[in-house]
Coordinates of C-alpha atoms and ligand atoms in Angstrom, one line a residue:
M1 CA -98.4 165.5 49.0
R2 CA -101.3 167.3 47.3
M3 CA -100.9 170.9 48.2
E4 CA -103.6 173.4 49.1
G5 CA -103.6 177.1 48.4
P6 CA -101.6 179.1 45.9
L7 CA -97.9 178.3 45.0
G8 CA -95.1 180.2 46.6
V9 CA -92.2 182.2 45.0
S10 CA -89.9 179.1 45.0
D11 CA -92.5 176.5 43.9
L12 CA -92.1 174.8 40.5
L13 CA -94.9 174.3 38.0
L14 CA -94.7 172.2 34.9
A15 CA -96.8 173.0 31.9
I16 CA -97.5 171.4 28.5
E17 CA -98.5 173.1 25.2
S18 CA -99.8 171.0 22.3
S19 CA -102.6 172.9 20.7
C20 CA -101.3 173.0 17.1
D21 CA -98.0 171.9 15.6
E22 CA -95.6 172.7 18.5
T23 CA -95.0 170.2 21.3
A24 CA -93.7 172.2 24.3
V25 CA -92.9 171.6 27.9
A26 CA -91.7 174.2 30.4
I27 CA -91.0 174.5 34.1
I28 CA -91.3 177.8 35.9
R29 CA -90.5 178.9 39.4
G30 CA -92.7 181.4 41.3
G31 CA -94.9 182.2 38.3
T32 CA -92.3 184.2 36.4
Q33 CA -88.9 182.6 36.4
I34 CA -88.3 180.2 33.5
V35 CA -86.3 177.2 34.7
S36 CA -86.6 175.1 31.6
S37 CA -88.5 175.5 28.3
V38 CA -88.3 173.0 25.4
V39 CA -90.2 173.4 22.1
S40 CA -90.2 170.8 19.3
S41 CA -91.7 172.2 16.1
Q42 CA -93.3 169.9 13.6
V43 CA -92.8 172.4 10.7
D44 CA -90.7 170.0 8.6
L45 CA -93.4 167.2 9.0
H46 CA -96.2 169.4 7.7
R47 CA -94.3 171.4 5.1
A48 CA -94.9 168.9 2.3
Y49 CA -98.7 169.3 2.8
G50 CA -98.7 173.1 2.8
G51 CA -100.3 173.3 6.3
V52 CA -100.9 171.4 9.5
V53 CA -102.4 167.9 9.0
P54 CA -104.2 167.3 12.3
E55 CA -103.8 163.5 12.4
L56 CA -100.1 163.7 11.7
A57 CA -99.8 166.4 14.4
S58 CA -101.6 164.2 17.0
R59 CA -99.2 161.3 16.3
A60 CA -96.1 163.5 16.4
H61 CA -97.3 165.0 19.8
L62 CA -97.8 161.5 21.1
E63 CA -94.2 160.5 20.1
L64 CA -92.6 163.7 21.4
I65 CA -94.5 164.4 24.7
V66 CA -92.7 162.0 27.0
P67 CA -89.2 162.7 25.8
L68 CA -89.8 166.4 26.1
I69 CA -91.2 166.1 29.6
R70 CA -88.0 164.1 30.5
E71 CA -85.9 166.8 28.9
A72 CA -87.6 169.7 30.7
L73 CA -87.4 167.8 34.0
S74 CA -83.7 167.1 33.6
E75 CA -82.9 170.7 32.5
A76 CA -84.6 171.9 35.7
G77 CA -82.5 169.6 37.9
C78 CA -85.5 167.3 38.6
T79 CA -85.7 163.5 38.7
A80 CA -88.1 161.6 36.3
H81 CA -90.5 161.6 39.3
G82 CA -90.7 165.4 39.5
T83 CA -88.7 165.7 42.7
L84 CA -85.5 167.7 42.9
I85 CA -82.2 165.8 42.7
N86 CA -81.4 166.7 46.4
G87 CA -84.6 164.9 47.4
E88 CA -86.7 168.0 48.0
P89 CA -90.2 168.2 46.5
G90 CA -89.9 169.7 43.1
I91 CA -92.9 170.1 40.8
R92 CA -95.9 171.3 42.8
A93 CA -98.5 171.7 40.0
I94 CA -99.2 170.7 36.4
G95 CA -100.8 172.8 33.7
A96 CA -101.8 172.2 30.1
T97 CA -103.5 174.1 27.3
Y98 CA -107.0 172.7 26.9
G99 CA -108.2 174.9 24.1
P100 CA -108.6 176.5 21.6
G101 CA -106.8 174.3 19.1
L102 CA -106.9 171.0 17.3
I103 CA -108.8 168.3 19.2
G104 CA -106.3 165.5 18.8
P105 CA -103.2 167.5 19.6
L106 CA -104.9 169.1 22.6
L107 CA -106.0 165.7 23.9
V108 CA -102.4 164.5 23.9
G109 CA -101.2 167.4 26.1
V110 CA -104.2 167.3 28.5
A111 CA -104.0 163.6 28.9
A112 CA -100.3 163.7 29.7
A113 CA -100.7 166.5 32.2
K114 CA -103.6 164.8 34.0
A115 CA -101.5 161.5 34.1
L116 CA -98.7 163.4 35.8
A117 CA -101.0 165.2 38.2
L118 CA -102.7 161.9 39.2
A119 CA -99.4 160.0 39.5
W120 CA -97.7 162.7 41.5
D121 CA -100.8 163.7 43.4
L122 CA -100.6 167.4 42.3
P123 CA -103.2 169.9 41.2
F124 CA -104.0 170.1 37.5
I125 CA -104.8 173.4 35.8
G126 CA -106.3 173.7 32.3
V127 CA -105.1 176.8 30.5
N128 CA -106.7 178.8 27.7
H129 CA -104.1 179.1 25.0
L130 CA -105.0 182.7 24.2
E131 CA -104.6 183.8 27.8
G132 CA -101.3 182.0 27.7
H133 CA -100.1 184.3 24.9
L134 CA -100.8 187.3 27.1
Y135 CA -98.5 185.9 29.8
A136 CA -95.5 185.9 27.4
S137 CA -95.0 189.6 28.0
L138 CA -95.6 189.3 31.7
L139 CA -92.9 186.6 32.0
E140 CA -90.3 188.9 30.4
D141 CA -91.6 192.1 32.1
P142 CA -93.2 191.2 35.4
E143 CA -93.3 194.9 36.4
M144 CA -95.8 195.7 33.6
E145 CA -98.1 198.5 34.6
F146 CA -101.8 198.2 33.8
P147 CA -104.1 198.9 31.9
V148 CA -102.4 197.7 28.7
V149 CA -103.9 197.2 25.3
V150 CA -102.8 193.8 23.9
L151 CA -102.8 193.0 20.2
L152 CA -103.0 189.2 20.1
V153 CA -102.3 188.1 16.5
S154 CA -101.9 184.3 15.9
G155 CA -102.8 181.7 13.3
G156 CA -106.4 181.5 14.5
H157 CA -107.1 184.8 16.2
T158 CA -106.8 188.5 15.9
L159 CA -107.9 190.3 19.1
L160 CA -107.5 193.7 20.5
I161 CA -107.8 193.3 24.3
S162 CA -107.9 195.8 27.1
M163 CA -106.0 194.1 30.0
Q164 CA -106.8 195.9 33.3
A165 CA -104.9 193.3 35.4
P166 CA -104.0 189.7 35.1
G167 CA -107.3 187.8 34.5
E168 CA -109.3 191.0 33.8
Y169 CA -109.8 191.5 30.2
S170 CA -112.3 193.0 27.8
I171 CA -112.3 192.6 24.0
L172 CA -112.1 195.8 22.1
G173 CA -112.0 194.4 18.6
S174 CA -111.5 191.2 16.6
T175 CA -111.4 189.9 13.0
V176 CA -114.7 189.6 11.2
D177 CA -113.2 186.9 8.9
D178 CA -109.6 185.6 8.6
A179 CA -107.1 185.9 11.4
A180 CA -103.9 187.9 10.6
G181 CA -101.7 184.8 10.7
E182 CA -104.2 182.8 8.6
A183 CA -104.0 185.6 5.9
F184 CA -100.2 185.5 6.0
D185 CA -100.3 181.7 5.5
K186 CA -102.9 181.8 2.7
V187 CA -101.1 184.6 0.7
A188 CA -97.7 182.8 1.2
R189 CA -99.3 179.6 -0.1
Y190 CA -100.7 181.4 -3.2
L191 CA -97.3 183.0 -3.9
G192 CA -95.6 179.6 -3.6
Y193 CA -93.7 180.3 -0.4
G194 CA -95.2 177.3 1.3
Y195 CA -95.7 176.7 5.0
P196 CA -95.3 178.4 7.5
G197 CA -96.3 181.5 5.6
G198 CA -95.6 184.3 8.1
P199 CA -91.8 184.0 8.3
A200 CA -91.7 183.3 4.5
I201 CA -93.6 186.5 3.7
E202 CA -91.4 188.5 6.1
D203 CA -88.2 187.1 4.5
A204 CA -89.5 187.9 1.0
A205 CA -90.6 191.4 2.0
H206 CA -87.2 192.0 3.4
T207 CA -85.6 191.7 0.0
V208 CA -87.7 194.5 -1.5
L209 CA -85.8 197.8 -1.4
M210 CA -88.1 199.7 -3.8
P211 CA -91.8 198.9 -3.2
E212 CA -93.8 199.0 -6.4
I213 CA -97.3 198.1 -5.2
R214 CA -99.6 199.4 -2.6
F215 CA -102.7 197.6 -1.2
T216 CA -105.4 199.5 0.7
P217 CA -105.2 198.6 4.4
P218 CA -108.7 197.1 5.1
M219 CA -111.1 199.0 7.4
L220 CA -108.3 201.3 8.5
H221 CA -110.5 204.0 10.1
E222 CA -113.7 201.9 10.6
G223 CA -113.7 201.0 14.3
L224 CA -111.6 198.4 16.1
N225 CA -112.5 195.3 14.2
F226 CA -110.3 193.8 11.5
S227 CA -110.9 192.1 8.1
F228 CA -108.1 190.4 6.2
S229 CA -110.1 188.2 3.7
G230 CA -110.5 191.1 1.1
L231 CA -106.8 192.0 1.3
K232 CA -105.9 188.4 0.6
T233 CA -108.2 188.4 -2.4
A234 CA -106.7 191.7 -3.6
A235 CA -103.2 190.1 -3.5
V236 CA -104.5 187.1 -5.5
Q237 CA -106.3 189.3 -8.1
Y238 CA -103.2 191.5 -8.5
V239 CA -101.1 188.5 -9.4
K240 CA -103.7 187.2 -11.8
A241 CA -103.8 190.7 -13.5
N242 CA -100.0 191.1 -13.4
P243 CA -98.6 187.6 -13.9
T244 CA -95.0 188.8 -14.3
V245 CA -94.9 190.7 -11.0
A246 CA -92.2 189.6 -8.6
S247 CA -93.8 187.7 -5.7
A248 CA -91.6 189.5 -3.2
Q249 CA -93.3 192.8 -4.3
V250 CA -96.7 191.3 -3.5
A251 CA -95.5 189.9 -0.2
A252 CA -94.1 193.3 0.8
A253 CA -97.3 195.2 -0.1
F254 CA -99.4 192.6 1.7
Q255 CA -97.3 192.7 4.8
R256 CA -97.3 196.5 4.8
A257 CA -101.1 196.8 4.6
V258 CA -101.5 194.2 7.4
I259 CA -99.1 196.0 9.6
E260 CA -100.5 199.5 8.9
V261 CA -104.0 198.3 10.0
L262 CA -102.7 196.4 13.1
V263 CA -100.6 199.3 14.4
T264 CA -103.2 202.0 13.6
K265 CA -106.0 200.2 15.4
T266 CA -103.8 199.3 18.4
V267 CA -102.7 202.9 19.0
V268 CA -106.3 204.1 18.7
A269 CA -107.4 201.4 21.2
A270 CA -104.6 202.6 23.6
E271 CA -105.8 206.2 23.3
L272 CA -109.5 205.3 23.8
T273 CA -108.7 203.2 27.0
D274 CA -106.0 205.6 28.2
A275 CA -103.7 202.6 28.4
R276 CA -100.3 202.8 30.2
G277 CA -98.8 200.6 27.6
I278 CA -99.2 198.5 24.5
C279 CA -98.3 194.8 24.3
I280 CA -98.1 192.5 21.3
A281 CA -98.6 188.7 21.5
G282 CA -99.0 185.6 19.3
G283 CA -97.1 184.2 16.4
V284 CA -97.5 187.2 14.1
A285 CA -96.0 189.4 16.8
A286 CA -92.7 187.6 15.9
N287 CA -92.8 189.7 12.6
G288 CA -89.8 192.2 12.7
A289 CA -91.6 194.9 10.7
L290 CA -94.6 194.8 12.9
R291 CA -92.4 194.9 16.0
E292 CA -90.5 198.0 14.7
A293 CA -93.7 199.8 13.6
M294 CA -95.4 199.2 16.9
I295 CA -92.4 200.4 18.9
A296 CA -92.2 203.5 16.7
E297 CA -95.9 204.4 17.0
G298 CA -96.0 203.7 20.7
A299 CA -93.0 206.0 21.3
R300 CA -94.8 208.7 19.3
Q301 CA -97.7 208.4 21.6
G302 CA -95.5 208.3 24.7
R303 CA -96.7 204.8 25.6
K304 CA -94.4 201.9 26.6
V305 CA -94.5 199.0 24.1
F306 CA -93.9 195.5 25.5
V307 CA -92.6 193.3 22.8
P308 CA -91.8 189.7 23.9
S309 CA -88.8 187.9 22.4
R310 CA -89.7 186.1 19.1
A311 CA -89.5 182.7 20.8
M312 CA -92.0 183.9 23.4
C313 CA -94.4 185.1 20.7
T314 CA -94.8 181.8 18.9
D315 CA -96.3 178.8 20.8
N316 CA -94.3 177.7 23.8
A317 CA -95.1 176.2 27.2
A318 CA -93.5 178.8 29.4
M319 CA -96.4 181.2 28.7
V320 CA -98.8 178.4 29.5
A321 CA -97.0 177.7 32.8
A322 CA -97.3 181.4 33.8
A323 CA -101.0 181.5 33.0
A324 CA -101.5 178.2 34.9
F325 CA -99.7 179.7 37.9
F326 CA -102.0 182.7 37.9
R327 CA -105.2 180.7 37.4
L328 CA -104.2 178.3 40.2
S329 CA -103.7 181.2 42.6
V330 CA -107.1 182.8 41.9
E331 CA -109.3 179.9 41.1
G332 CA -107.6 176.8 42.4
P333 CA -107.2 173.6 40.4
S334 CA -109.3 172.6 37.4
P335 CA -111.5 169.5 37.7
I336 CA -109.6 166.4 36.6
S337 CA -112.6 165.7 34.3
L338 CA -111.8 168.8 32.2
G339 CA -111.6 167.8 28.6
A340 CA -110.1 169.5 25.5
V341 CA -112.2 172.3 24.1
P342 CA -111.2 173.0 20.5
N343 CA -113.2 176.2 20.1
L344 CA -112.6 177.7 23.6
A345 CA -113.3 181.4 23.6
F346 CA -111.0 184.1 25.0
P347 CA -111.8 184.4 28.8
T348 CA -113.7 187.7 29.5
K349 CA -115.9 188.3 32.5
Ligands
KG4_401 O1 -99.3 181.8 18.0 P1 -98.9 180.9 16.9 O2 -97.5 180.3 17.0 O3 -99.9 179.7 16.8 C1 -101.2 179.9 17.0 O4 -101.7 179.9 18.2 O5 -101.9 180.0 15.9 O6 -99.1 181.6 15.5 C2 -98.9 181.0 14.3 C3 -99.1 182.0 13.2 C4 -99.0 181.5 11.8 O7 -100.1 181.9 11.0 C5 -97.6 182.0 11.3 O8 -97.6 182.2 9.9 C6 -97.6 183.3 12.0 O9 -98.1 183.1 13.3 N1 -96.2 183.9 12.1 C7 -95.8 185.0 11.5 C8 -94.4 185.1 11.7 N2 -94.0 184.0 12.5 C9 -95.2 183.3 12.7 N3 -96.5 185.9 10.8 C10 -95.8 187.0 10.3 N4 -94.5 187.1 10.4 C11 -93.7 186.2 11.2 N5 -92.4 186.4 11.3
ZN402 ZN1 -100.6 180.4 19.7

């Protein structure tokens, strides 16, 4: 029953996300309606090591992937063969993240997706994980008006993107060293908060009612690129020079400097490109203080700010499914020979 042409508004697409330490499977209908979305986080597995251990992650993905596919199918009212319980054809296409990410974890998701596509004779679509993050907002706000400026801040990337339409992107700025999420994780580890660092820094910062320290936001008025490595070093040096300082004070000052630079550059980018709106995406976009600051600054500029729910900011397969649906409609299926690409770049024309 291999289908030709784009999917219709009632067609189901199943997608898999396994690029890092979350195994996730989702089924969407018509490109924007989430029918089921399951995410299994490996946070507890990696916590003892202070970060993601790639080999452990690969093994965990292997153990989790089939039960999660079953769970997503069952939640969507599908049989284990991907058909609907009433006998009608159910799943019409299979997507999976093929990069960027960790090679072992990516291979597990790509292999599982290809196996389903071959077994059920369906098109397979490889999805760029970063493009997936952009679809988180579109899933929750399908009427989004373009152009928008997207701040994509995750564990591995910090990108300012002008999105003229789905699939049409240009990069306005990126980090010259660490990604924002990576800086959160490194500072958290130094302060003894462990992994994952972003939520731990946010929680600690939240307890600070009277901020006592201020770090200079890096490269604040120097174009649209970012740098976080020096800020991380400033936090470390501060603790070395002031060993009795409360860690929460350092966490709060670090978070504040990161947010100031992220928000300032995003609103400048929106002004420069005359964007209709601003959108935030990626794991760091789950940060409450960043969300509030971006909404406040966007409102001051008179621009709509699209803030996906926290669960949609961190890694999930619904965003991958939405990106797969779009890619299938404009490019058709990926070759079944497509492999995992750990350093896949953000897709610009
Ligand atoms: O998008 P994501 O889930 O995975 C990648 O594609 O990298 O992002 C993970 C990153 C981690 O660095 C994590 O510390 C950060 O997002 N993060 C946060 C928060 N939640 C996750 N950073 C700051 N505040 C948070 N609440
Ligand atoms: Zn991600």
